[in-house]
Amino acid sequence: MSEAPKPVLIGEKPDVCELDRARLALMNPQIIEQKREERTFEETAKPFIELTMREGIETVWDRFEMQQPPCKFCAQGLSCARCAMGPCKIIPPNRIRGVCGADGDLIVARNLLDMIATGAAAHSDHGREIALTLYGLGMGTVSDYVISDPGKLRRLAAEYGIDTGKKDEKEVAAELGRSMLEEFGTLTDSLRLAGRAPAATREVWKNLGIAPRGIDREVVEAMHRVQMGVAADPTNTLVHGLRTSLSDGWGGSMIATEISDVLFGTPKPNESLVNVGVIKPAMVNIALHGHNPLLSEMIVRAAADPAMRALAEKHGATGINLVGLCCTGNELLMRKGIPNAGNHFNQELVITTGALEAMVVDYQCIFPSLPRTASCYHTHVISTSPKSKIPGSTYFAFEPETAYATAKAIVRMAVENFPNRKKDRVFVPVEPVKVMTGFSVEAIQGALGGTWKPLIDLIAAGTIRGAVGIVGCNNPKVKHDFGHVTLSKELIKRDILCVETGCAAIASGKAGLLQPSAASLAGPGLSGVCRSLGIPPVLHMGSCVDNARILHLAAELGNALNVGIHRLPLAGAAPEWYSQKAVSIGAYFVASGVYTVLGVMPKITGSPAVVSLLTEGLKGAVHASFAVEPDPLKAADLIAAHIERKRTELGI
Ligand code: SF4
Ligand code: SF4
C-alpha cells in the first residue's frame, strides 16, 4: 500500500491582527445592514455577510473597498510593466507611448492576449493532469483510480483513431492517454477534438489562420508575442488570442472534461442541495474547493471508509459531511450528487459557519487569504498542489500515485480537528435549496431519445427560441449572483433555454432555478417542454472546463443541421466574470461563432481600436463578436434580439 505524504505547514499560521478585526467590527450597524443588502443577491448568504462585518472578519468585499479608487489607466488597460524599461502608462496628450514605443492600442492588445493565454494555460494544465492520470492508470503506475465509463473510453479512443479491437481497458487507457498528451505538443498542426466542430466552423478557422495547432504551442507563442519587441500590431496580436483560446476550449478543457467522465463517470441527472446550509453542525464538515476532480474524488472514497466514519464518531460527530465549492464542487455535484456550499464568493462565508473542520483546495479561484479567514476559527486550510502552496495552510503533496493514502490522511486530519470546534460559534441559520444537475451532452441526448431531432424540432417550431450558455464567476463589481440570476430568469421567461456552468450554475441553483418546478418561471413554450421531460429550464452542465460540453453541444446541433455554429440561434454570457479563464472561455465562444455578452467591462477601454475589433471587427472574421452590458435585463434584450436574428437567417 502506498504511503501518504507527510503534511507540511507552509510558513507560519496567520493570526488575524486584533486591530484589523476591531477596525472592521466598529462599523455602524446601519452601515452593516446597508452593506449586507448591497453585497449579495443571495438571501442565504446575507446572515454570514452580516456576521463577518459584526465580527470584523475580512472578506472579498472589504478588500475590494480598500482598493478603491482603482488606477484609471490600469482599469483601461493602458499600463504595462512587462519589461524593466517600464513600468509605463499611457496618459495623453504627452505620454502616448511606452519607453519601447508601444502605443495604447498595442499595450491593451498585449495585456488582453496575456489574459487569454493565462486562462488557457490554467484550463489546459488541469487537462494535462487528468490525461497523465489516465495514462498512468493504463501503464500501471497509477492504481487508485478506475475506468468508470468504459463505453466512453472506447468511443474516445475510436475518435482518436485507436484500434481498440482486442485491447483490454488498460491498454486502451494508455494509448488514449498518450494520444491526448501528445496533443499538447503535437507535430500534426491540428487537435483531434477540434474535429468535432462543424465543417463550416473549421473552414472559418482555416481561412483566418486560427485553427489550433497544439495546446502548449499556442500558449507559448502567446507568451512569446507579449515579450517586448515581438507583437506590434493589435489586430495580429488578438487574432492569436482567438487561436490560443481555441486550443483551450477544443483542446485542454475538452480533454479535462472527457477524461474526467471516463475516470469518474459521465454525469446523469441527479438531485442534491446547494448553499451554505449544506453544512451539518453535528458532523465533521470538509469543503472541497478548487477545480481538479482527481483529489476530490479520492476524498469522497476516503470519507466513506468505515474506519474514518468510526473515527468521526469516536470524536463525537455523527459522521463526515463533504461539501463542494466552486468548480470542484460542480464536478462532485454533477457526478456524485455531493451537496455544494456555494460559488466563488461563498468560499469565505462557509468558514464563518464555525463548523468547517477543513477546507481542502487544489488550485484556481482560491483566495490566498483563506488561512487568514480560517485563523478566526478552528478550520484547517489544506493545500495539495505543488503549484499552489498557500502560506498558512497545511500542505499535502498530492500525486495520483499516492492519491488514496493522501486523501485518507487529509480526512483523518479533518476528523481529528472536530473536538477543536467552538460550539458557541457554530452558525448555520439557513436551509439548503434542492437542485437537479448532471446534464452532460450524453444525458441531454439521452433525455431526447438518443437523437437531436426533438430539440431541433422544438427550436424550429419556436417552442424554444434558442439557447444561451451562461458561465463564469463572481466579481465584487457586481452584486453577488445578481447578474447570473436576473439574466437567467429573464431569458427563460422568453423561452430561451439556459445551459450553465461554473459559478453561474451555482448561482442559479441557490436561486431555485435548477429545479424542475422552476418551469413555472419560464415562458409557455419552454415551461411545457420542461414539464413534459421533468427537467429545469436552466440546465447545469458542470464546471468551467465543462464549457467544452457547451461547445460540444453546439457542434452536435451544427453537425445535425450541417451548418456552422455561428448560424445557430445560440449566445453566450458571462455576467459576473473575473478570471483570466473566463476571458479565454469568452474568446473561444466567439471564435467558435457564439455571440457573447459580458457583464463586466474588460480592461480594454483605453483602446477604441481594440473595443471596435472585439465588438464589430470580429463579425467579418468569425461571424460573432463580444458585447458588454452590465445591466442583465438589457443583456437579455441583446441576446434575445441576436437569437431572433439567427432564427430569421435560418428561415425558422
Ligand atoms: S514593454 Fe514597453 S510599454 Fe511595457 S514596460 Fe517595457 S517599455 Fe514600457
Ligand atoms: S466560474 Fe470563475 S470563479 Fe467560478 S470556479 Fe470558474 S473561474 Fe473560478
XYZ file of C-alpha atoms and ligand atoms in Angstrom:
668
model
C 0.000 0.000 0.000
C 1.323 3.443 -0.918
C 2.366 5.744 1.883
C 0.719 9.083 2.461
C 2.895 12.152 2.140
C 3.594 13.935 5.398
C 1.803 17.237 5.936
C 3.957 20.363 5.920
C 2.956 23.689 7.383
C 3.618 26.339 4.738
C 5.008 29.334 6.621
C 3.508 30.402 9.894
C -0.181 30.011 10.603
C -1.513 33.540 10.385
C -3.085 35.155 13.363
C -5.508 37.812 12.197
C -4.500 41.054 13.818
C -6.989 42.060 16.509
C -6.689 45.636 15.316
C -7.848 44.589 11.845
C -10.811 42.879 13.375
C -11.590 45.781 15.648
C -11.354 48.225 12.742
C -13.930 46.301 10.767
C -16.066 45.425 13.758
C -16.522 49.034 14.790
C -18.809 49.537 11.843
C -22.081 51.320 12.430
C -24.977 48.766 12.499
C -26.876 50.739 9.885
C -23.931 50.547 7.532
C -23.692 46.815 8.182
C -27.314 46.418 7.181
C -26.841 48.522 4.069
C -23.697 46.654 3.005
C -25.337 43.272 3.624
C -28.021 44.216 1.109
C -25.565 45.740 -1.373
C -23.071 42.901 -1.363
C -25.213 39.936 -2.316
C -28.408 38.995 -4.070
C -28.357 35.609 -2.338
C -30.695 35.730 0.673
C -28.978 32.783 2.349
C -25.561 34.499 2.148
C -26.773 37.593 3.965
C -26.597 36.302 7.575
C -22.981 35.256 7.006
C -22.003 38.546 5.409
C -23.564 40.356 8.333
C -21.620 38.152 10.735
C -18.313 38.933 9.008
C -18.935 42.638 9.468
C -20.085 42.303 13.080
C -17.079 40.159 13.974
C -14.547 42.021 11.848
C -13.700 39.114 9.564
C -12.285 40.484 6.353
C -13.916 39.356 3.103
C -13.512 39.932 -0.605
C -15.944 42.861 -0.406
C -13.853 44.614 2.264
C -10.693 44.184 0.231
C -12.489 45.496 -2.847
C -13.493 48.626 -0.928
C -9.926 49.082 0.290
C -8.728 49.009 -3.337
C -10.974 51.903 -4.397
C -10.495 54.012 -6.373
C -8.539 51.890 -8.846
C -5.884 53.423 -11.080
C -7.890 54.658 -14.069
C -5.088 53.893 -16.529
C -4.803 50.299 -15.335
C -8.602 49.998 -15.474
C -8.464 50.972 -19.145
C -5.634 48.544 -19.878
C -3.231 51.423 -20.521
C -0.442 50.371 -18.192
C 2.381 47.974 -18.886
C 5.003 46.511 -16.564
C 6.214 43.909 -18.984
C 9.872 44.849 -19.008
C 12.485 46.614 -16.935
C 12.399 49.794 -19.022
C 8.919 50.358 -17.551
C 6.501 50.451 -15.883
C 4.757 52.655 -18.427
C 1.360 54.325 -18.504
C -0.330 55.975 -21.434
C -1.506 59.419 -20.316
C -2.444 61.595 -23.292
C -1.629 64.127 -24.609
C 2.068 63.758 -23.796
C 2.675 60.219 -22.585
C 1.328 58.394 -25.614
C 3.964 55.675 -25.972
C 5.762 53.428 -23.542
C 9.549 53.587 -23.322
C 9.792 50.904 -26.025
C 7.458 52.819 -28.312
C 4.317 50.712 -27.791
C 1.185 52.822 -28.074
C -2.059 52.431 -26.148
C -3.657 50.076 -28.689
C -0.727 47.695 -28.550
C -0.454 47.795 -24.777
C -4.176 46.998 -24.421
C -3.979 44.185 -27.001
C -0.883 42.636 -25.408
C -2.452 42.756 -21.957
C -5.554 41.028 -23.283
C -3.537 38.328 -25.045
C -1.699 37.759 -21.778
C -5.029 37.224 -20.002
C -6.269 34.780 -22.630
C -3.025 32.811 -22.515
C -3.105 32.655 -18.720
C -6.648 31.336 -18.716
C -5.977 28.844 -21.499
C -2.869 27.629 -19.667
C -4.805 27.144 -16.416
C -7.536 25.049 -18.038
C -5.133 23.092 -20.199
C -2.679 22.296 -17.433
C -5.631 20.907 -15.488
C -6.482 18.819 -18.577
C -2.913 17.566 -18.788
C -3.019 16.332 -15.175
C -6.187 14.359 -15.894
C -4.700 12.869 -19.090
C -1.478 11.964 -17.243
C -3.565 10.093 -14.696
C -5.381 8.138 -17.408
C -2.018 7.323 -18.975
C -0.577 6.258 -15.600
C -3.621 4.071 -14.997
C -3.116 2.394 -18.349
C 0.613 1.930 -17.791
C 0.102 0.519 -14.294
C 1.909 3.298 -12.395
C -1.363 4.654 -11.004
C -3.585 2.171 -9.232
C -6.029 4.184 -7.105
C -8.300 5.139 -9.992
C -10.602 3.016 -12.145
C -12.293 3.415 -15.506
C -15.839 4.378 -14.572
C -17.180 4.800 -18.100
C -15.576 2.118 -20.303
C -18.002 2.873 -23.139
C -16.830 6.473 -23.292
C -13.192 5.354 -23.099
C -13.677 3.253 -26.237
C -15.701 5.928 -28.040
C -12.972 8.494 -27.411
C -10.285 6.035 -28.435
C -12.130 5.488 -31.714
C -12.309 9.272 -32.182
C -8.520 9.312 -31.804
C -8.166 6.588 -34.423
C -7.052 3.962 -31.912
C -7.841 0.394 -32.873
C -9.480 -0.909 -29.693
C -10.324 -4.340 -31.179
C -8.745 -6.915 -28.897
C -7.206 -4.493 -26.411
C -8.159 -4.513 -22.766
C -9.236 -1.376 -20.920
C -5.793 -0.590 -19.598
C -4.159 -0.825 -22.997
C -6.801 1.487 -24.436
C -6.379 3.885 -21.493
C -2.611 4.030 -22.035
C -2.966 4.635 -25.771
C -5.678 7.237 -25.400
C -3.797 8.968 -22.564
C -0.642 9.102 -24.674
C -2.507 10.395 -27.737
C -4.121 13.133 -25.671
C -0.839 14.109 -24.034
C 0.720 14.339 -27.492
C -1.877 16.978 -28.384
C -0.074 19.387 -26.072
C 2.976 19.341 -28.342
C 1.651 17.703 -31.481
C 3.526 17.958 -34.764
C 0.336 17.393 -36.766
C -0.723 21.056 -36.532
C -4.222 20.008 -35.522
C -6.231 18.973 -32.482
C -8.294 15.817 -32.676
C -11.299 17.068 -30.690
C -11.488 20.269 -32.742
C -12.605 17.892 -35.495
C -15.955 17.764 -33.689
C -16.730 21.299 -34.851
C -18.941 21.534 -37.949
C -17.045 21.744 -41.245
C -18.216 25.330 -41.812
C -16.786 26.410 -38.445
C -13.469 24.698 -39.164
C -13.428 26.450 -42.532
C -13.732 29.813 -40.777
C -10.745 28.917 -38.570
C -8.731 27.764 -41.564
C -9.417 30.911 -43.571
C -8.465 33.153 -40.672
C -5.442 31.026 -39.749
C -6.655 30.310 -36.208
C -7.202 26.536 -36.256
C -5.426 25.464 -33.048
C -2.192 23.581 -33.779
C -1.084 22.327 -30.384
C -2.182 23.246 -26.880
C 1.188 24.187 -25.418
C 2.288 25.710 -28.697
C -0.459 28.343 -28.781
C 0.106 29.361 -25.164
C 3.884 29.501 -25.594
C 3.505 31.514 -28.782
C 1.176 33.914 -26.970
C 3.799 34.423 -24.260
C 6.419 34.937 -26.967
C 4.260 37.567 -28.628
C 3.811 39.581 -25.417
C 7.596 39.769 -24.928
C 8.704 43.358 -25.677
C 9.655 43.759 -29.273
C 7.509 40.991 -30.755
C 3.801 41.862 -31.059
C 3.447 45.240 -32.738
C 0.049 45.138 -34.425
C -3.009 44.948 -32.125
C -5.182 43.009 -34.588
C -2.497 40.457 -35.367
C -1.920 40.096 -31.615
C -5.549 39.443 -30.796
C -6.142 37.057 -33.682
C -3.567 34.860 -31.988
C -5.619 35.270 -28.801
C -8.510 33.563 -30.609
C -6.250 30.707 -31.670
C -4.914 30.324 -28.140
C -8.411 30.218 -26.705
C -9.490 27.577 -29.245
C -6.638 25.372 -28.056
C -8.225 25.630 -24.606
C -11.893 25.075 -25.496
C -11.431 22.361 -28.112
C -8.189 21.092 -26.547
C -7.164 21.313 -22.902
C -10.635 21.870 -21.439
C -12.266 19.270 -23.662
C -9.626 16.709 -22.682
C -10.205 17.537 -18.997
C -13.946 17.062 -19.346
C -13.874 13.906 -21.433
C -11.274 12.066 -19.381
C -12.876 13.111 -16.095
C -16.025 11.411 -17.396
C -14.036 8.283 -18.271
C -12.437 8.157 -14.820
C -15.303 9.310 -12.624
C -18.426 8.697 -14.679
C -20.357 10.672 -17.280
C -22.894 12.814 -15.428
C -26.552 11.868 -15.467
C -29.403 13.898 -13.997
C -29.359 13.651 -10.228
C -30.595 15.628 -7.251
C -28.737 17.391 -4.499
C -28.632 20.549 -2.380
C -26.849 23.914 -2.543
C -25.899 26.944 -0.421
C -24.017 27.259 2.869
C -26.888 25.493 4.615
C -25.430 22.168 3.427
C -23.019 22.364 6.392
C -24.251 19.941 9.061
C -23.383 21.042 12.605
C -23.434 17.529 14.076
C -20.959 16.152 11.542
C -17.328 16.620 10.576
C -17.564 19.043 7.644
C -14.977 19.097 4.871
C -15.196 21.599 1.993
C -13.580 20.648 -1.315
C -12.628 23.751 -3.241
C -10.760 24.360 -6.480
C -11.032 22.637 -9.821
C -9.483 19.275 -10.471
C -11.573 16.228 -9.518
C -8.526 13.962 -9.094
C -8.173 14.779 -5.407
C -11.807 15.392 -4.506
C -12.995 12.073 -5.954
C -10.431 10.309 -3.785
C -11.595 12.208 -0.710
C -15.126 11.043 -1.418
C -13.807 7.464 -1.276
C -11.717 8.071 1.828
C -14.591 9.720 3.684
C -16.751 6.654 3.004
C -14.175 4.389 4.652
C -15.831 2.780 7.715
C -12.652 3.382 9.737
C -12.893 7.131 9.060
C -16.568 7.153 9.930
C -15.815 5.302 13.173
C -13.077 7.812 13.971
C -15.535 10.660 13.430
C -17.971 9.014 15.844
C -15.203 8.476 18.370
C -14.624 12.222 18.294
C -18.300 12.918 18.940
C -19.517 13.602 15.388
C -22.390 11.744 13.746
C -20.419 11.251 10.534
C -18.476 13.002 7.796
C -20.166 15.553 5.562
C -18.434 16.544 2.330
C -19.451 19.731 0.577
C -18.153 21.278 -2.634
C -17.271 24.834 -3.587
C -16.677 26.482 -6.956
C -15.749 24.081 -9.753
C -14.505 21.164 -7.681
C -17.960 21.485 -6.176
C -19.549 21.411 -9.624
C -17.645 18.258 -10.583
C -18.826 16.498 -7.408
C -22.366 17.802 -7.703
C -22.688 16.656 -11.328
C -21.315 13.174 -10.852
C -21.870 12.242 -7.233
C -24.678 14.481 -6.035
C -22.368 15.836 -3.293
C -24.018 18.998 -1.886
C -22.495 22.314 -2.859
C -21.845 25.110 -0.344
C -21.744 27.793 -2.997
C -19.808 29.675 -5.590
C -16.722 31.855 -5.570
C -17.947 34.410 -3.033
C -19.228 31.755 -0.657
C -15.707 30.431 -0.022
C -15.034 32.718 2.941
C -18.609 32.571 4.218
C -18.545 28.800 4.623
C -15.696 29.161 7.137
C -17.796 31.560 9.204
C -20.247 28.749 9.973
C -17.704 27.777 12.647
C -18.474 24.174 11.725
C -15.930 23.575 8.991
C -13.140 21.265 10.049
C -11.143 21.546 6.830
C -11.121 23.448 3.567
C -9.224 21.261 1.094
C -8.029 23.059 -2.020
C -6.086 22.318 -5.175
C -5.856 25.328 -7.486
C -7.555 28.247 -9.230
C -10.025 30.721 -7.721
C -8.794 30.107 -4.181
C -8.275 33.303 -2.208
C -4.680 33.281 -0.924
C -6.067 34.930 2.220
C -8.179 31.902 3.206
C -5.763 30.918 6.023
C -6.324 34.396 7.491
C -10.083 33.822 7.458
C -9.607 30.346 8.886
C -7.396 31.701 11.673
C -10.526 33.249 13.196
C -11.889 29.688 13.586
C -10.575 26.175 14.093
C -10.697 25.376 10.330
C -7.621 23.836 8.699
C -6.856 25.088 5.211
C -5.223 22.142 3.435
C -3.415 22.847 0.168
C -2.458 19.979 -2.076
C -0.973 21.206 -5.351
C 2.745 21.875 -5.744
C 1.597 24.739 -7.970
C -0.399 26.342 -5.197
C 1.270 26.053 -1.789
C -0.602 28.608 0.289
C 1.224 30.303 3.188
C -0.558 29.476 6.415
C -2.025 26.242 5.037
C -1.059 22.677 5.763
C 0.299 21.190 2.567
C -0.025 17.566 1.447
C 1.835 16.841 -1.778
C -0.894 15.255 -3.897
C 0.188 12.792 -6.590
C -2.101 10.374 -8.459
C 0.276 7.534 -7.482
C -0.476 8.032 -3.766
C -3.919 9.549 -4.133
C -5.940 7.376 -1.776
C -3.383 7.370 1.028
C -3.150 11.170 0.807
C -6.915 11.534 0.777
C -7.196 9.372 3.888
C -4.553 11.403 5.701
C -6.442 14.586 4.842
C -9.778 13.198 6.006
C -8.142 11.985 9.221
C -6.715 15.445 9.879
C -10.163 16.984 9.399
C -11.858 14.429 11.660
C -9.283 14.933 14.410
C -10.000 18.658 14.246
C -13.661 18.170 15.213
C -13.040 18.411 19.003
C -11.357 21.808 18.453
C -14.600 23.333 17.256
C -16.036 26.085 19.478
C -19.651 25.051 19.828
C -20.862 28.525 20.744
C -19.569 29.865 17.403
C -21.416 27.358 15.213
C -23.764 29.346 12.983
C -25.810 27.733 10.227
C -29.101 29.653 10.162
C -30.127 28.780 6.587
C -31.708 25.838 4.801
C -30.228 24.443 1.577
C -32.078 24.543 -1.743
C -32.797 21.480 -3.917
C -31.160 21.218 -7.336
C -31.227 18.860 -10.301
C -27.865 18.697 -12.061
C -25.876 16.322 -14.274
C -26.799 17.459 -17.796
C -23.857 16.211 -19.798
C -24.194 16.204 -23.598
C -24.828 12.453 -23.388
C -27.527 12.945 -20.718
C -29.319 15.632 -22.747
C -29.249 13.473 -25.865
C -30.437 10.504 -23.816
C -33.370 12.513 -22.440
C -34.299 13.407 -26.032
C -34.420 9.740 -27.023
C -30.879 9.445 -28.405
C -31.178 11.984 -31.222
C -31.042 15.769 -31.528
C -34.111 15.869 -33.749
C -36.673 16.567 -30.991
C -34.635 19.564 -29.768
C -34.113 20.842 -33.305
C -37.845 20.468 -33.987
C -38.704 22.408 -30.821
C -36.328 25.189 -31.832
C -37.589 25.180 -35.428
C -41.194 25.378 -34.207
C -40.273 28.290 -31.944
C -41.357 26.463 -28.778
C -37.789 27.058 -27.625
C -36.405 30.215 -29.274
C -32.762 29.283 -28.772
C -30.187 28.539 -26.094
C -27.659 30.528 -24.094
C -24.544 29.355 -22.273
C -24.266 31.407 -19.077
C -20.861 30.975 -17.484
C -18.317 32.499 -15.172
C -17.595 33.831 -11.795
C -18.476 36.332 -9.108
C -16.913 39.777 -9.138
C -17.366 42.440 -6.437
C -18.085 44.942 -9.197
C -21.473 43.194 -9.486
C -23.790 42.378 -6.583
C -23.051 38.719 -5.814
C -25.249 36.469 -8.020
C -27.453 39.346 -9.217
C -26.178 39.253 -12.790
C -26.469 35.480 -13.157
C -29.885 35.063 -11.614
C -31.518 38.106 -13.206
C -30.251 37.204 -16.668
C -31.248 33.536 -16.365
C -34.745 34.397 -15.157
C -35.254 36.924 -17.914
C -34.112 34.543 -20.635
C -36.170 31.554 -19.573
C -39.185 33.860 -19.394
C -38.562 34.492 -23.106
C -38.481 30.740 -23.891
C -34.708 30.706 -24.198
C -33.105 27.617 -22.677
C -30.140 28.337 -20.378
C -27.225 25.919 -20.119
C -24.878 26.902 -17.335
C -21.530 26.043 -15.800
C -19.207 27.206 -13.050
C -20.298 29.789 -10.532
C -23.147 30.936 -12.770
C -24.730 27.483 -12.475
C -24.364 27.506 -8.693
C -25.931 30.969 -8.510
C -28.935 29.620 -10.405
C -29.021 26.616 -8.103
C -29.134 28.785 -4.982
C -31.944 30.822 -6.567
C -34.030 27.705 -7.202
C -33.672 27.750 -10.992
C -32.155 24.259 -11.178
C -35.363 22.619 -10.006
C -37.992 21.222 -12.384
C -40.528 23.408 -10.545
C -38.707 26.485 -11.920
C -40.511 25.649 -15.168
C -43.263 27.879 -13.788
C -40.900 30.852 -14.286
C -40.311 30.025 -17.942
C -42.314 31.144 -20.947
C -45.143 28.933 -22.204
C -43.031 27.025 -24.744
C -40.023 26.244 -22.568
C -42.121 25.509 -19.488
C -44.182 22.966 -21.454
C -41.018 21.207 -22.625
C -39.554 21.190 -19.104
C -42.760 19.812 -17.625
C -43.016 17.034 -20.172
C -39.378 15.995 -19.644
C -39.304 16.701 -15.886
C -36.274 18.967 -16.219
C -35.459 22.517 -15.066
C -35.380 25.419 -17.560
C -31.751 26.064 -16.560
C -29.534 23.052 -17.176
C -26.399 22.604 -15.074
C -23.650 21.396 -17.416
C -20.768 21.358 -14.955
C -17.561 23.162 -14.104
C -15.562 25.772 -16.033
C -13.628 23.228 -18.089
C -17.062 21.788 -18.878
C -17.752 24.794 -21.072
C -16.284 22.303 -23.503
C -19.616 20.461 -23.095
C -21.408 23.603 -24.315
C -19.088 23.730 -27.349
C -19.723 20.041 -27.943
C -23.489 20.538 -27.734
C -23.299 23.463 -30.183
C -21.166 21.316 -32.502
C -23.677 18.459 -32.362
C -26.517 20.803 -33.314
C -24.432 22.396 -36.089
C -23.477 18.981 -37.456
C -27.070 17.757 -37.291
C -28.145 20.748 -39.413
C -24.941 20.832 -41.462
C -24.279 24.497 -40.632
C -21.526 26.379 -38.817
C -22.056 27.142 -35.145
C -22.361 30.839 -35.999
C -25.632 30.161 -37.840
C -27.395 28.660 -34.816
C -29.718 30.638 -32.502
C -27.216 30.487 -29.656
C -25.421 33.016 -27.472
C -23.058 33.130 -24.514
C -22.964 35.342 -21.439
C -20.602 35.932 -18.532
C -22.475 38.382 -16.298
C -20.052 38.412 -13.343
C -16.762 37.179 -14.792
C -13.459 37.989 -13.097
C -10.958 35.320 -14.143
C -8.411 35.082 -16.945
C -10.007 31.673 -17.579
C -13.292 33.433 -18.277
C -11.530 35.625 -20.863
C -10.285 32.502 -22.595
C -13.777 30.984 -22.461
C -15.353 34.141 -23.903
C -12.720 34.204 -26.653
C -13.273 30.570 -27.664
C -17.042 31.040 -27.636
C -16.706 33.993 -30.004
C -14.026 32.290 -32.135
C -16.396 29.323 -32.435
C -19.161 31.601 -33.709
C -21.093 32.319 -30.498
C -22.082 35.942 -29.793
C -21.091 36.605 -26.169
C -22.258 39.307 -23.768
C -20.016 40.262 -20.853
C -21.412 41.874 -17.709
C -18.066 43.343 -16.616
C -16.006 45.557 -18.920
C -12.599 44.045 -19.722
C -9.601 46.350 -19.342
C -9.705 47.489 -22.969
C -11.461 50.855 -22.981
C -8.116 52.652 -23.358
C -8.055 51.446 -26.953
C -11.052 52.346 -29.122
C -9.416 50.244 -31.845
C -9.435 47.094 -29.669
C -13.003 47.797 -28.489
C -14.125 48.159 -32.083
C -12.297 44.989 -33.148
C -13.929 42.897 -30.434
C -17.428 44.307 -30.760
C -17.578 44.821 -34.532
C -14.460 43.789 -36.432
C -14.608 40.126 -35.456
C -18.011 39.733 -37.090
C -16.392 39.793 -40.523
C -13.857 37.193 -39.464
C -15.638 34.668 -37.211
C -19.290 35.777 -37.651
C -19.551 36.553 -33.936
C -18.486 39.270 -31.536
C -18.441 40.424 -27.940
C -20.817 42.906 -26.354
C -20.556 44.421 -22.891
C -23.738 45.148 -20.961
C -23.689 45.385 -17.149
C -27.488 45.548 -16.841
C -28.701 41.918 -17.066
C -32.127 42.954 -18.359
C -30.552 44.883 -21.216
C -28.172 41.944 -21.767
C -31.256 39.732 -22.127
C -32.593 42.140 -24.770
C -29.326 41.924 -26.714
C -29.289 38.131 -26.525
C -32.947 37.731 -27.463
C -32.507 40.076 -30.447
C -29.454 38.113 -31.589
C -31.330 34.816 -31.312
C -34.259 36.179 -33.297
C -31.848 37.432 -35.983
C -30.284 33.994 -36.244
C -33.711 32.383 -36.488
C -34.676 34.715 -39.321
C -31.413 33.992 -41.148
C -32.110 30.258 -40.806
C -35.618 30.803 -42.094
C -37.329 29.494 -38.956
S 7.248 46.626 -22.779
Fe 7.333 48.778 -23.424
S 5.454 49.655 -22.572
Fe 5.843 47.724 -21.458
S 7.043 48.250 -19.645
Fe 8.507 47.721 -21.252
S 8.972 49.690 -22.207
Fe 7.106 50.010 -21.042
S -16.707 30.342 -12.654
Fe -14.987 31.739 -12.338
S -14.859 31.939 -10.087
Fe -16.108 30.195 -10.516
S -14.722 28.497 -10.405
Fe -14.871 29.092 -12.587
S -13.227 30.562 -12.967
Fe -13.472 30.327 -10.729
